[in-house]
Amino acid sequence: MPFTKKQNLFLLLLLFSVVILFFVNISLGSVAIPLEQLTKGIFGQPLDKSSWEIILWNFRLPKAFTAIFVGIGLAISGLLMQTLFRNPLAGPYVLGLSSGASLGVAFVILGVAFLPQSVATLFLSPFGLVLASGLGSFLVLLAVLVVAKQLKDTMAILIVGLMFGSFTSAIVNVLSYFSTAEQLQKFTFWSLGSISNLSWKEVGILGSFVCIGVLLSVWVIKPLNALLLGEKYAQSIGINYKKTKIIIILVTSILAGSITAFAGPIAFIGLAVPHIAKLIFQTSNHAVLLLGTLLLGAAILLLCDCIAQLPGSDLTLPINAITSVIGAPIVIWLLVRKKRF
Amino acid sequence: MHKQNYILKTSNLSIGYASKKEKTVIASSINIQLEKGKLIALVGKNGIGKSTFLKTITQIIPPVEGTIFLDEKLLSQYDGKALAQKLSLVLTEQLPPSNLTIYEIVALGRQPYTNWLGTITEEDQKHIENAINLTGIETYQHKKHYEVSDGQLQKALIARALAQDTSIIILDEPTTHLDLVHKVTVLKLLQKLTHETGKTILYSTHDVDLAIQLCDEIIVFSENKVVQDQPCNLIADGTFANLFQNENIVFDATIGKFKIV
């Protein structure tokens, strides 16, 4: 199905707003840097003050890129899950994937005390964290899938996700009971969600995982569209359901896992963004929706981070607070409207 | 050897569910042949094995015993895509929530032929438009699927199966949830399609009297056997009289209808 003119226009507008928000995002912070200096800096030219250069290159740019990658990844994994589970309210946070990833990270951060020093350093490296949290979200997703198979009612899956969420947080609680104050502080900061303080190397790792996720989801656009008719119809038009399901699970685990490892559990982006995209584009065609959620996810996370900077003050709020404040009302509004998507 | 006129044929087929521990056979010795261009109904009381039979001949579950030939090739030799080009389905289950329009639903029927991105070519376009015209759903093709009535949606799903361009279309109880007018409209449409397109259509139903009036052949699932014949022959040999085996229901052969006593 070719894109309509209106859809193309919206996509262009979204791309434009991502660029604008990117610049707004890097211009905000406790130190004011003139816009023309920022533009210069991005193109590698020297700035008037060397401190500005350090702030731009070591803090603001990595953070802006993290915001973009996190937004893209969470939004896409939400879109895939909503189609796979035939449930408009599915998302990595609601289904407990983020909690699963938290559990993985908790085991690493809080559990290192029980490990020998050499193994501990290995696990505390960025790759170790990604591995642990990816594994955590993968296991939770598998568990949800197994239970979901027994359930006819797709809404019940949300409750299952909720249960897995509280189950994993209970284990995290037990773990934190036995950890030192220092470890606990580290884990608490992580669990508040933060997209700042990532090194370029970490941004690179996150970026490549998100790229893999996006490429794999482009590969399943056609089966995703077939799944809109339900599993049986999809199979009857020649879709290999098992293979598609495995790819979707893989993509969502990679995305939710790597993002949660670096940025902490970030709520509601995965649920709300695909919804807003469906409202804007008025279609179920995943070719359009994938591009739309991708751009919208980046834009919304950049926006949330701009708000988190509290322009005009020196304070910075945790990003998770902002996404929840914006996301939770959207979900309630969607439920009340009861529109069928 | 002359060219086979059958699109689907079963020989000595036993259907049921086989797990590692035990085999549950629901019906056995099923020998039926579905001829090209015929409208065929599948009747029988609840739980007799109609759905299991449909699942078996559509490769959703394997046969317990016996063989199924689809277009002179063993059904088990088809892979998903090849089967999708031979056999299409219309199911009873509700569509999941989505923004799909009627047109998009019909267009999804072209998936077995489109490239990896599902791009619709001019050829596909022709098939889609043809299916929409044949089923008479032009006027509401751009509506969302949740905005149309059950009868309209059923026609759209039939159009989707038509767009899939298969030699046989199998429908699972296509007339349930519909009132008499829409039942007749849908069945008349199926009859018209078999005549105009030469496709074979098999559908399961509980409306035996409508099937008697409209179908070329009927497959009857009863307690001990599965028979296939023209409706008039089935009436004559008393097959329908034994269909339900309930003292409250009798079959009146003169008008071809069931009566309550």
Coordinates of C-alpha atoms in Angstrom, one line a residue:
Chain A
M1 CA 0.0 0.0 0.0
P2 CA 1.6 3.3 -1.0
F3 CA 1.7 6.2 1.4
T4 CA -0.9 8.8 0.9
K5 CA 0.1 12.5 0.5
K6 CA -1.2 13.3 4.0
Q7 CA 0.9 10.5 5.5
N8 CA 4.0 11.8 3.7
L9 CA 3.3 15.3 4.9
F10 CA 3.0 14.1 8.5
L11 CA 6.2 12.1 8.3
L12 CA 8.1 15.1 7.0
L13 CA 6.6 17.3 9.7
L14 CA 7.7 14.8 12.3
L15 CA 11.2 14.6 10.9
F16 CA 11.3 18.4 11.0
S17 CA 10.2 18.5 14.6
V18 CA 12.8 15.9 15.6
V19 CA 15.5 18.2 14.1
I20 CA 14.0 21.3 15.9
L21 CA 13.7 19.5 19.2
F22 CA 17.2 18.2 18.9
F23 CA 18.5 21.7 18.7
V24 CA 16.2 22.9 21.5
N25 CA 17.4 20.0 23.6
I26 CA 21.1 20.7 23.2
S27 CA 20.6 24.4 23.8
L28 CA 19.0 23.8 27.2
G29 CA 21.0 23.3 30.4
S30 CA 22.4 25.1 33.3
V31 CA 25.0 26.9 31.1
A32 CA 23.5 29.0 28.3
I33 CA 25.3 28.5 25.0
P34 CA 24.3 30.7 22.0
L35 CA 22.5 28.8 19.2
E36 CA 25.0 29.8 16.5
Q37 CA 27.8 28.5 18.7
L38 CA 26.0 25.1 19.0
T39 CA 25.5 24.9 15.3
K40 CA 29.2 25.6 14.8
G41 CA 30.2 23.1 17.4
I42 CA 28.1 20.3 15.8
F43 CA 30.0 20.8 12.5
G44 CA 33.3 20.5 14.3
Q45 CA 34.3 24.1 14.4
P46 CA 36.1 25.5 17.5
L47 CA 33.9 27.4 19.9
D48 CA 34.5 30.7 21.6
K49 CA 34.9 29.1 25.0
S50 CA 36.5 25.7 25.5
S51 CA 34.1 24.9 28.4
W52 CA 31.2 25.2 25.9
E53 CA 32.9 22.6 23.8
I54 CA 33.3 20.2 26.7
I55 CA 29.7 20.7 27.7
L56 CA 28.4 20.2 24.1
W57 CA 30.5 17.2 23.2
N58 CA 30.7 15.4 26.5
F59 CA 27.2 16.0 27.9
R60 CA 24.6 17.5 25.7
L61 CA 25.2 15.7 22.4
P62 CA 25.5 12.2 23.9
K63 CA 22.3 12.9 25.9
A64 CA 20.4 14.1 22.9
F65 CA 21.4 11.0 20.9
T66 CA 20.5 8.7 23.8
A67 CA 17.1 10.4 23.9
I68 CA 16.6 9.7 20.2
F69 CA 17.7 6.1 20.5
V70 CA 15.6 5.4 23.6
G71 CA 12.6 7.0 22.1
I72 CA 12.9 5.1 18.8
G73 CA 13.5 1.7 20.5
L74 CA 10.8 1.9 23.1
A75 CA 8.2 3.1 20.7
I76 CA 9.0 0.4 18.1
S77 CA 9.0 -2.4 20.7
G78 CA 5.6 -1.1 21.9
L79 CA 4.2 -1.1 18.3
L80 CA 5.4 -4.7 17.7
M81 CA 3.9 -5.9 21.0
Q82 CA 0.6 -4.3 20.4
T83 CA 0.3 -6.1 17.1
L84 CA 1.7 -9.5 18.4
F85 CA -0.6 -9.6 21.4
R86 CA -3.5 -8.1 19.5
N87 CA -3.8 -5.7 22.4
P88 CA -3.8 -1.9 22.0
L89 CA -2.5 -1.5 25.6
A90 CA 0.6 -3.7 25.3
G91 CA 4.0 -2.2 25.7
P92 CA 7.4 -3.1 27.2
Y93 CA 6.6 -1.4 30.5
V94 CA 3.0 -2.7 30.9
L95 CA 3.9 -6.3 30.0
G96 CA 6.7 -6.4 32.6
L97 CA 9.6 -6.4 30.2
S98 CA 11.1 -3.4 31.8
S99 CA 10.7 -5.1 35.2
G100 CA 12.4 -8.1 33.8
A101 CA 15.3 -6.0 32.6
S102 CA 15.4 -4.3 36.1
L103 CA 15.7 -7.7 37.7
G104 CA 18.6 -8.5 35.4
V105 CA 20.3 -5.3 36.3
A106 CA 19.5 -5.7 40.0
F107 CA 21.2 -9.1 40.0
V108 CA 24.3 -7.5 38.5
I109 CA 24.4 -4.3 40.6
L110 CA 23.2 -5.7 43.8
G111 CA 24.4 -9.2 43.4
V112 CA 28.1 -8.5 42.6
A113 CA 29.0 -8.8 46.2
F114 CA 28.5 -12.5 46.0
L115 CA 30.7 -12.9 42.9
P116 CA 34.5 -13.0 42.7
Q117 CA 36.1 -9.7 41.8
S118 CA 37.1 -10.7 38.2
V119 CA 33.6 -11.9 37.3
A120 CA 32.1 -8.9 38.9
T121 CA 34.0 -6.4 36.8
L122 CA 33.1 -8.3 33.7
F123 CA 29.4 -8.1 34.5
L124 CA 29.5 -4.4 35.5
S125 CA 30.8 -3.4 32.1
P126 CA 28.2 -1.8 29.7
F127 CA 28.0 -5.1 27.7
G128 CA 27.4 -7.1 30.9
L129 CA 24.6 -4.8 31.9
V130 CA 23.0 -5.0 28.5
L131 CA 23.3 -8.8 28.5
A132 CA 21.8 -9.1 32.0
S133 CA 18.9 -6.8 31.3
G134 CA 18.3 -8.2 27.8
L135 CA 18.1 -11.6 29.3
G136 CA 15.8 -10.4 32.0
S137 CA 13.3 -8.9 29.6
F138 CA 13.6 -11.9 27.3
L139 CA 12.7 -14.3 30.1
V140 CA 9.7 -12.3 31.2
L141 CA 8.5 -12.0 27.6
L142 CA 8.7 -15.7 27.2
A143 CA 6.8 -16.3 30.4
V144 CA 4.1 -13.8 29.4
L145 CA 3.9 -15.6 26.0
V146 CA 3.5 -19.0 27.6
V147 CA 0.7 -17.8 29.9
A148 CA -0.8 -15.7 27.1
K149 CA -1.2 -18.9 25.0
Q150 CA -3.5 -20.3 27.6
L151 CA -5.6 -17.2 27.7
K152 CA -8.3 -16.4 25.1
D153 CA -8.9 -12.9 26.5
T154 CA -6.2 -10.6 25.3
M155 CA -6.9 -8.1 28.0
A156 CA -5.9 -10.7 30.6
I157 CA -2.4 -10.5 29.3
L158 CA -2.0 -7.1 30.8
I159 CA -2.8 -8.5 34.2
V160 CA -0.3 -11.2 33.7
G161 CA 2.3 -8.6 32.8
L162 CA 1.4 -6.7 35.9
M163 CA 1.8 -9.8 38.0
F164 CA 5.3 -10.5 36.5
G165 CA 6.1 -6.9 37.2
S166 CA 5.3 -7.2 40.9
F167 CA 6.9 -10.6 41.1
T168 CA 10.2 -9.2 39.8
S169 CA 10.1 -6.1 41.9
A170 CA 9.6 -8.3 44.9
I171 CA 12.8 -10.1 44.1
V172 CA 14.5 -6.8 43.6
N173 CA 13.3 -5.8 47.0
V174 CA 14.8 -8.9 48.6
L175 CA 18.0 -8.3 46.8
S176 CA 18.2 -4.7 48.0
Y177 CA 17.6 -5.8 51.5
F178 CA 20.9 -7.6 51.5
S179 CA 22.9 -4.9 49.7
T180 CA 25.2 -2.2 50.9
A181 CA 24.1 1.4 51.0
E182 CA 26.4 2.3 48.1
Q183 CA 25.0 -0.4 45.8
L184 CA 21.5 0.5 46.8
Q185 CA 22.1 4.1 45.8
K186 CA 23.5 3.1 42.5
F187 CA 20.5 0.9 41.7
T188 CA 18.0 3.5 42.9
F189 CA 19.5 6.2 40.6
W190 CA 19.5 3.7 37.8
S191 CA 15.8 2.8 38.4
L192 CA 14.7 6.4 38.3
G193 CA 15.7 6.4 34.6
S194 CA 18.3 8.7 33.2
I195 CA 19.5 9.4 29.7
S196 CA 22.4 11.6 30.8
N197 CA 25.9 10.5 31.8
L198 CA 26.3 8.0 29.0
S199 CA 29.8 8.0 27.4
W200 CA 30.1 8.1 23.6
K201 CA 31.0 4.4 23.7
E202 CA 27.8 3.5 25.6
V203 CA 25.8 5.7 23.2
G204 CA 27.4 3.8 20.4
I205 CA 26.5 0.4 21.9
L206 CA 22.9 1.5 22.5
G207 CA 22.7 3.0 19.0
S208 CA 23.8 -0.2 17.3
F209 CA 21.3 -2.3 19.3
V210 CA 18.5 0.0 18.3
C211 CA 19.6 -0.1 14.7
I212 CA 19.5 -3.9 14.7
G213 CA 16.1 -3.7 16.2
V214 CA 14.8 -1.3 13.6
L215 CA 16.2 -3.3 10.7
L216 CA 14.7 -6.5 12.0
S217 CA 11.3 -4.8 12.4
V218 CA 11.5 -3.5 8.9
W219 CA 11.9 -7.1 7.9
V220 CA 8.6 -8.2 9.5
I221 CA 6.5 -5.3 8.2
K222 CA 4.6 -7.6 5.8
P223 CA 3.8 -10.4 8.4
L224 CA 2.9 -7.6 10.9
N225 CA 0.3 -6.4 8.5
A226 CA -1.0 -9.9 8.0
L227 CA -1.3 -10.3 11.8
L228 CA -3.8 -7.5 11.8
L229 CA -6.3 -10.2 10.6
G230 CA -5.4 -12.5 13.5
E231 CA -3.0 -15.4 13.7
K232 CA -5.1 -17.9 11.7
Y233 CA -5.8 -15.6 8.8
A234 CA -2.1 -14.7 8.8
Q235 CA -1.1 -18.3 8.5
S236 CA -3.7 -18.8 5.7
I237 CA -2.1 -16.2 3.6
G238 CA 1.3 -17.8 3.8
I239 CA 2.8 -16.2 6.9
N240 CA 5.2 -18.3 9.0
Y241 CA 3.7 -17.3 12.3
K242 CA 6.3 -19.0 14.5
K243 CA 9.2 -17.3 12.7
T244 CA 7.5 -14.0 12.8
K245 CA 6.8 -14.4 16.5
I246 CA 10.4 -15.3 17.2
I247 CA 11.7 -12.2 15.4
I248 CA 9.3 -10.0 17.2
I249 CA 10.3 -11.4 20.6
L250 CA 13.9 -11.1 19.7
V251 CA 13.5 -7.4 18.6
T252 CA 11.5 -6.4 21.6
S253 CA 14.0 -8.1 24.0
I254 CA 17.0 -6.5 22.3
L255 CA 15.3 -3.1 22.4
A256 CA 13.8 -3.1 25.8
G257 CA 16.8 -4.9 27.3
S258 CA 19.5 -2.6 25.9
I259 CA 17.5 0.6 26.6
T260 CA 16.6 -0.4 30.2
A261 CA 20.3 -1.3 30.8
F262 CA 21.5 2.2 29.9
A263 CA 18.6 4.4 30.7
G264 CA 16.7 2.6 33.4
P265 CA 13.0 1.6 33.1
I266 CA 11.3 4.3 31.2
A267 CA 7.5 4.1 31.4
F268 CA 4.7 4.7 29.0
I269 CA 6.7 5.7 25.9
G270 CA 6.3 2.2 24.4
L271 CA 2.6 2.3 25.1
A272 CA 1.6 5.8 24.3
V273 CA 3.7 6.6 21.2
P274 CA 2.3 3.9 18.9
H275 CA -1.1 5.0 19.9
I276 CA -0.5 8.6 19.1
A277 CA 1.0 7.5 15.8
K278 CA -2.1 5.5 15.0
L279 CA -4.2 8.5 15.8
I280 CA -2.2 10.8 13.6
F281 CA -1.8 8.5 10.6
Q282 CA -5.2 6.8 10.8
T283 CA -3.8 3.6 9.4
S284 CA -2.8 0.1 10.4
N285 CA -0.2 -0.2 7.7
H286 CA 3.0 -1.0 9.5
A287 CA 5.2 0.5 6.8
V288 CA 3.7 3.9 7.7
L289 CA 3.3 3.2 11.4
L290 CA 6.9 2.0 11.8
L291 CA 8.3 5.2 10.4
G292 CA 5.8 7.2 12.2
T293 CA 6.4 5.7 15.7
L294 CA 10.1 5.9 15.1
L295 CA 10.1 9.6 14.4
L296 CA 7.4 10.3 17.0
G297 CA 9.3 8.3 19.7
A298 CA 12.5 10.3 19.1
A299 CA 10.5 13.6 19.1
I300 CA 8.6 12.8 22.3
L301 CA 11.6 11.7 24.3
L302 CA 13.6 14.7 23.2
L303 CA 10.6 16.8 24.3
C304 CA 10.3 15.0 27.6
D305 CA 14.0 15.6 28.2
C306 CA 13.6 19.3 27.4
I307 CA 10.9 19.4 30.1
A308 CA 13.0 17.5 32.5
Q309 CA 15.7 20.3 32.2
L310 CA 13.1 22.6 33.7
P311 CA 14.0 25.5 31.5
G312 CA 14.9 28.6 33.5
S313 CA 16.1 26.7 36.5
D314 CA 19.1 24.7 37.6
L315 CA 17.1 21.6 38.5
T316 CA 16.8 18.5 36.4
L317 CA 14.0 16.0 37.0
P318 CA 14.3 12.3 36.4
I319 CA 13.1 11.5 32.9
N320 CA 10.8 8.7 34.2
A321 CA 8.8 11.2 36.1
I322 CA 8.1 13.2 33.0
T323 CA 7.2 10.3 30.8
S324 CA 4.8 9.0 33.4
V325 CA 3.2 12.4 34.0
I326 CA 2.6 12.7 30.2
G327 CA 1.9 9.0 29.5
A328 CA -0.4 7.9 32.3
P329 CA -3.2 10.4 31.4
I330 CA -2.9 9.5 27.8
V331 CA -3.6 5.8 28.6
I332 CA -6.5 6.7 30.8
W333 CA -7.9 9.0 28.1
L334 CA -7.6 6.2 25.5
L335 CA -9.4 3.7 27.8
V336 CA -12.2 6.1 28.5
R337 CA -12.7 6.9 24.8
K338 CA -12.7 3.1 24.1
K339 CA -12.0 3.7 20.5
R340 CA -11.2 0.5 18.6
F341 CA -7.7 0.5 17.1
Chain B
M1 CA -5.0 -40.6 -17.9
H2 CA -7.7 -38.0 -18.2
K3 CA -7.4 -34.7 -16.3
Q4 CA -8.7 -34.9 -12.8
N5 CA -11.8 -32.8 -12.2
Y6 CA -11.3 -32.7 -8.4
I7 CA -9.6 -29.9 -6.6
L8 CA -9.6 -31.6 -3.2
K9 CA -9.9 -35.3 -2.4
T10 CA -9.6 -37.4 0.8
S11 CA -9.1 -41.1 0.9
N12 CA -9.7 -43.1 4.0
L13 CA -9.1 -40.0 6.1
S14 CA -9.3 -40.2 9.9
I15 CA -9.4 -37.0 11.8
G16 CA -8.9 -36.1 15.4
Y17 CA -6.1 -35.0 17.7
A18 CA -3.0 -37.1 18.3
S19 CA -0.7 -36.3 21.3
K20 CA 2.3 -38.3 22.3
K21 CA 0.3 -40.4 24.7
E22 CA -3.0 -41.1 22.9
K23 CA -4.9 -40.7 19.7
T24 CA -8.4 -39.2 19.8
V25 CA -10.2 -40.1 16.6
I26 CA -13.3 -38.0 16.0
A27 CA -14.3 -39.3 12.6
S28 CA -12.9 -41.9 10.3
S29 CA -13.2 -43.4 6.7
I30 CA -13.9 -40.0 5.2
N31 CA -13.8 -40.3 1.4
I32 CA -14.9 -37.1 -0.2
Q33 CA -14.2 -35.3 -3.5
L34 CA -14.6 -31.6 -4.1
E35 CA -15.3 -30.9 -7.7
K36 CA -14.2 -27.8 -9.5
G37 CA -16.8 -25.0 -9.7
K38 CA -19.2 -26.5 -7.1
L39 CA -20.8 -25.1 -4.1
I40 CA -20.6 -27.6 -1.3
A41 CA -22.1 -27.4 2.2
L42 CA -20.8 -29.3 5.2
V43 CA -23.5 -30.1 7.8
G44 CA -23.7 -32.1 11.0
K45 CA -24.6 -31.5 14.6
N46 CA -22.3 -29.7 17.0
G47 CA -19.2 -31.7 18.1
I48 CA -19.4 -34.2 15.3
G49 CA -16.1 -33.1 13.8
K50 CA -16.9 -30.5 11.2
S51 CA -14.4 -28.0 12.5
T52 CA -11.8 -30.7 13.0
F53 CA -12.3 -31.7 9.4
L54 CA -11.9 -28.2 8.1
K55 CA -8.8 -27.8 10.2
T56 CA -7.4 -31.0 8.8
I57 CA -8.0 -30.2 5.2
T58 CA -6.5 -26.7 5.7
Q59 CA -3.3 -28.1 7.2
I60 CA -3.9 -26.5 10.6
I61 CA -3.8 -30.0 12.2
P62 CA -2.3 -33.2 10.6
P63 CA -4.6 -36.1 9.7
V64 CA -4.6 -39.1 12.1
E65 CA -4.7 -41.4 9.2
G66 CA -5.3 -41.4 5.4
T67 CA -4.4 -38.9 2.7
I68 CA -5.6 -35.6 1.4
F69 CA -4.9 -34.5 -2.2
L70 CA -5.0 -30.8 -3.1
D71 CA -4.9 -30.3 -6.8
E72 CA -3.3 -33.7 -7.4
K73 CA -0.6 -33.1 -4.9
L74 CA -0.4 -34.4 -1.3
L75 CA -1.6 -31.6 1.1
S76 CA 1.4 -32.3 3.4
Q77 CA 3.8 -31.4 0.6
Y78 CA 2.6 -27.8 0.4
D79 CA 4.5 -25.1 2.3
G80 CA 2.7 -22.1 3.7
K81 CA 3.0 -19.8 0.7
A82 CA 2.2 -22.5 -1.9
L83 CA -0.9 -23.5 0.1
A84 CA -2.0 -19.9 0.4
Q85 CA -2.0 -19.7 -3.4
K86 CA -4.3 -22.8 -3.7
L87 CA -6.6 -22.5 -0.7
S88 CA -8.1 -19.5 1.1
L89 CA -10.2 -19.2 4.3
V90 CA -13.0 -17.3 5.7
L91 CA -13.2 -17.8 9.5
T92 CA -15.7 -17.0 12.2
E93 CA -13.4 -15.4 14.6
Q94 CA -13.5 -11.7 15.2
L95 CA -10.8 -9.5 13.7
P96 CA -8.4 -8.0 16.3
P97 CA -8.7 -4.3 16.9
S98 CA -7.1 -2.2 14.2
N99 CA -7.5 0.7 11.8
L100 CA -7.9 -1.6 8.7
T101 CA -10.3 -0.4 6.1
I102 CA -12.4 -2.8 4.0
Y103 CA -10.2 -2.2 1.0
E104 CA -7.0 -3.0 3.1
I105 CA -8.5 -6.2 4.3
V106 CA -9.2 -7.3 0.7
A107 CA -5.7 -6.2 -0.3
L108 CA -4.1 -8.4 2.4
G109 CA -5.4 -11.3 0.4
R110 CA -2.7 -10.6 -2.1
Q111 CA 0.1 -11.3 0.4
P112 CA 1.0 -14.7 -1.0
Y113 CA 1.9 -13.0 -4.3
T114 CA 3.5 -9.7 -3.1
N115 CA 7.2 -9.0 -2.4
W116 CA 8.8 -8.9 1.1
L117 CA 7.4 -5.4 1.8
G118 CA 3.9 -6.4 0.5
T119 CA 3.9 -3.9 -2.3
I120 CA 0.7 -4.0 -4.4
T121 CA 1.4 -4.2 -8.1
E122 CA -1.0 -3.4 -11.0
E123 CA -1.7 -7.1 -11.3
D124 CA -2.6 -7.2 -7.6
Q125 CA -4.7 -4.1 -8.0
K126 CA -6.7 -5.8 -10.7
H127 CA -7.5 -8.8 -8.5
I128 CA -8.5 -6.6 -5.6
E129 CA -10.9 -4.5 -7.7
N130 CA -12.3 -7.6 -9.3
A131 CA -13.0 -9.2 -5.9
I132 CA -14.6 -6.0 -4.7
N133 CA -16.8 -5.7 -7.7
L134 CA -17.9 -9.4 -7.6
T135 CA -18.9 -9.2 -4.0
G136 CA -20.6 -5.8 -4.4
I137 CA -18.8 -4.0 -1.6
E138 CA -17.6 -0.9 -3.6
T139 CA -19.8 1.6 -1.7
Y140 CA -18.2 1.0 1.7
Q141 CA -14.7 -0.2 0.7
H142 CA -13.0 2.9 2.3
K143 CA -14.8 2.5 5.6
K144 CA -13.0 1.1 8.7
H145 CA -13.8 -2.6 9.3
Y146 CA -15.5 -1.7 12.7
E147 CA -17.8 0.7 11.0
V148 CA -19.7 -1.8 8.8
S149 CA -22.3 -4.3 9.8
D150 CA -21.7 -8.1 10.3
G151 CA -23.1 -8.9 6.9
Q152 CA -21.0 -6.3 5.1
L153 CA -17.9 -7.5 6.9
Q154 CA -18.6 -11.1 6.0
K155 CA -18.8 -10.1 2.3
A156 CA -15.5 -8.2 2.7
L157 CA -13.9 -11.3 4.1
I158 CA -15.2 -13.3 1.2
A159 CA -13.8 -10.6 -1.1
R160 CA -10.4 -11.0 0.6
A161 CA -10.5 -14.8 0.0
L162 CA -11.4 -14.1 -3.7
A163 CA -8.4 -11.7 -4.0
Q164 CA -6.2 -14.5 -2.8
D165 CA -7.1 -16.1 -6.2
T166 CA -7.2 -19.7 -5.0
S167 CA -9.0 -22.6 -6.7
I168 CA -10.8 -23.4 -3.5
I169 CA -12.3 -21.2 -0.8
I170 CA -13.3 -22.7 2.6
L171 CA -15.7 -20.9 4.9
D172 CA -16.3 -21.8 8.5
E173 CA -20.0 -21.1 9.3
P174 CA -20.2 -18.0 7.2
T175 CA -23.9 -17.4 8.0
T176 CA -23.8 -17.6 11.8
H177 CA -24.7 -14.2 13.4
L178 CA -26.6 -13.1 10.3
D179 CA -30.4 -12.7 9.9
L180 CA -32.2 -14.6 7.2
V181 CA -31.9 -11.9 4.5
H182 CA -28.2 -11.6 5.0
K183 CA -27.8 -15.4 5.2
V184 CA -29.4 -15.8 1.8
T185 CA -27.5 -12.9 0.4
V186 CA -24.2 -14.4 1.4
L187 CA -25.1 -17.9 0.2
K188 CA -26.4 -16.5 -3.1
L189 CA -23.2 -14.7 -3.5
L190 CA -21.2 -17.9 -2.9
Q191 CA -23.4 -19.7 -5.5
K192 CA -22.8 -16.8 -8.0
L193 CA -19.1 -17.0 -7.4
T194 CA -18.8 -20.7 -8.1
H195 CA -20.6 -20.2 -11.3
E196 CA -18.8 -17.0 -12.4
T197 CA -15.3 -17.8 -11.3
G198 CA -15.2 -21.6 -11.5
K199 CA -13.8 -21.8 -7.9
T200 CA -14.8 -24.5 -5.6
I201 CA -16.5 -23.3 -2.4
L202 CA -16.9 -25.4 0.7
Y203 CA -18.7 -24.0 3.8
S204 CA -19.8 -25.5 7.1
T205 CA -23.3 -24.6 8.2
H206 CA -26.2 -25.4 10.5
D207 CA -28.8 -24.0 8.0
V208 CA -29.5 -27.3 6.4
D209 CA -32.7 -26.2 4.6
L210 CA -30.9 -23.3 2.9
A211 CA -28.0 -25.6 1.9
I212 CA -30.5 -28.1 0.4
Q213 CA -31.9 -25.3 -1.8
L214 CA -28.7 -23.7 -2.9
C215 CA -25.8 -26.2 -2.9
D216 CA -24.7 -28.5 -5.7
E217 CA -23.6 -31.1 -3.1
I218 CA -23.8 -31.6 0.6
I219 CA -21.3 -33.4 2.9
V220 CA -23.2 -34.9 5.9
F221 CA -21.3 -35.8 9.1
S222 CA -23.4 -38.2 11.2
E223 CA -22.6 -40.5 14.0
N224 CA -21.2 -43.4 12.0
K225 CA -20.4 -42.2 8.6
V226 CA -19.7 -39.3 6.4
V227 CA -21.6 -39.1 3.1
Q228 CA -21.4 -36.8 0.2
D229 CA -24.1 -36.4 -2.5
Q230 CA -26.5 -34.1 -4.2
P231 CA -29.2 -32.7 -1.9
C232 CA -32.1 -34.5 -3.6
N233 CA -30.3 -37.9 -3.3
L234 CA -29.6 -37.3 0.4
I235 CA -33.3 -36.5 1.0
A236 CA -34.3 -39.6 -0.9
D237 CA -32.1 -42.0 1.0
G238 CA -33.1 -40.6 4.4
T239 CA -29.7 -39.2 5.4
F240 CA -31.2 -36.0 6.9
A241 CA -33.8 -38.0 8.9
N242 CA -30.9 -39.5 10.8
L243 CA -28.9 -36.3 11.1
F244 CA -29.8 -35.2 14.6
Q245 CA -31.3 -38.4 16.1
N246 CA -33.5 -36.5 18.5
E247 CA -37.1 -37.4 19.1
N248 CA -38.1 -33.7 19.0
I249 CA -36.9 -33.1 15.5
V250 CA -38.1 -34.8 12.3
F251 CA -37.2 -34.2 8.7
D252 CA -40.0 -33.5 6.3
A253 CA -38.8 -34.9 3.0
T254 CA -41.6 -33.3 1.0
I255 CA -40.6 -29.7 1.7
G256 CA -36.9 -30.5 2.6
K257 CA -37.1 -28.9 6.0
F258 CA -36.7 -29.9 9.7
K259 CA -39.8 -29.7 11.9
I260 CA -40.3 -29.7 15.6
V261 CA -42.8 -32.2 17.0

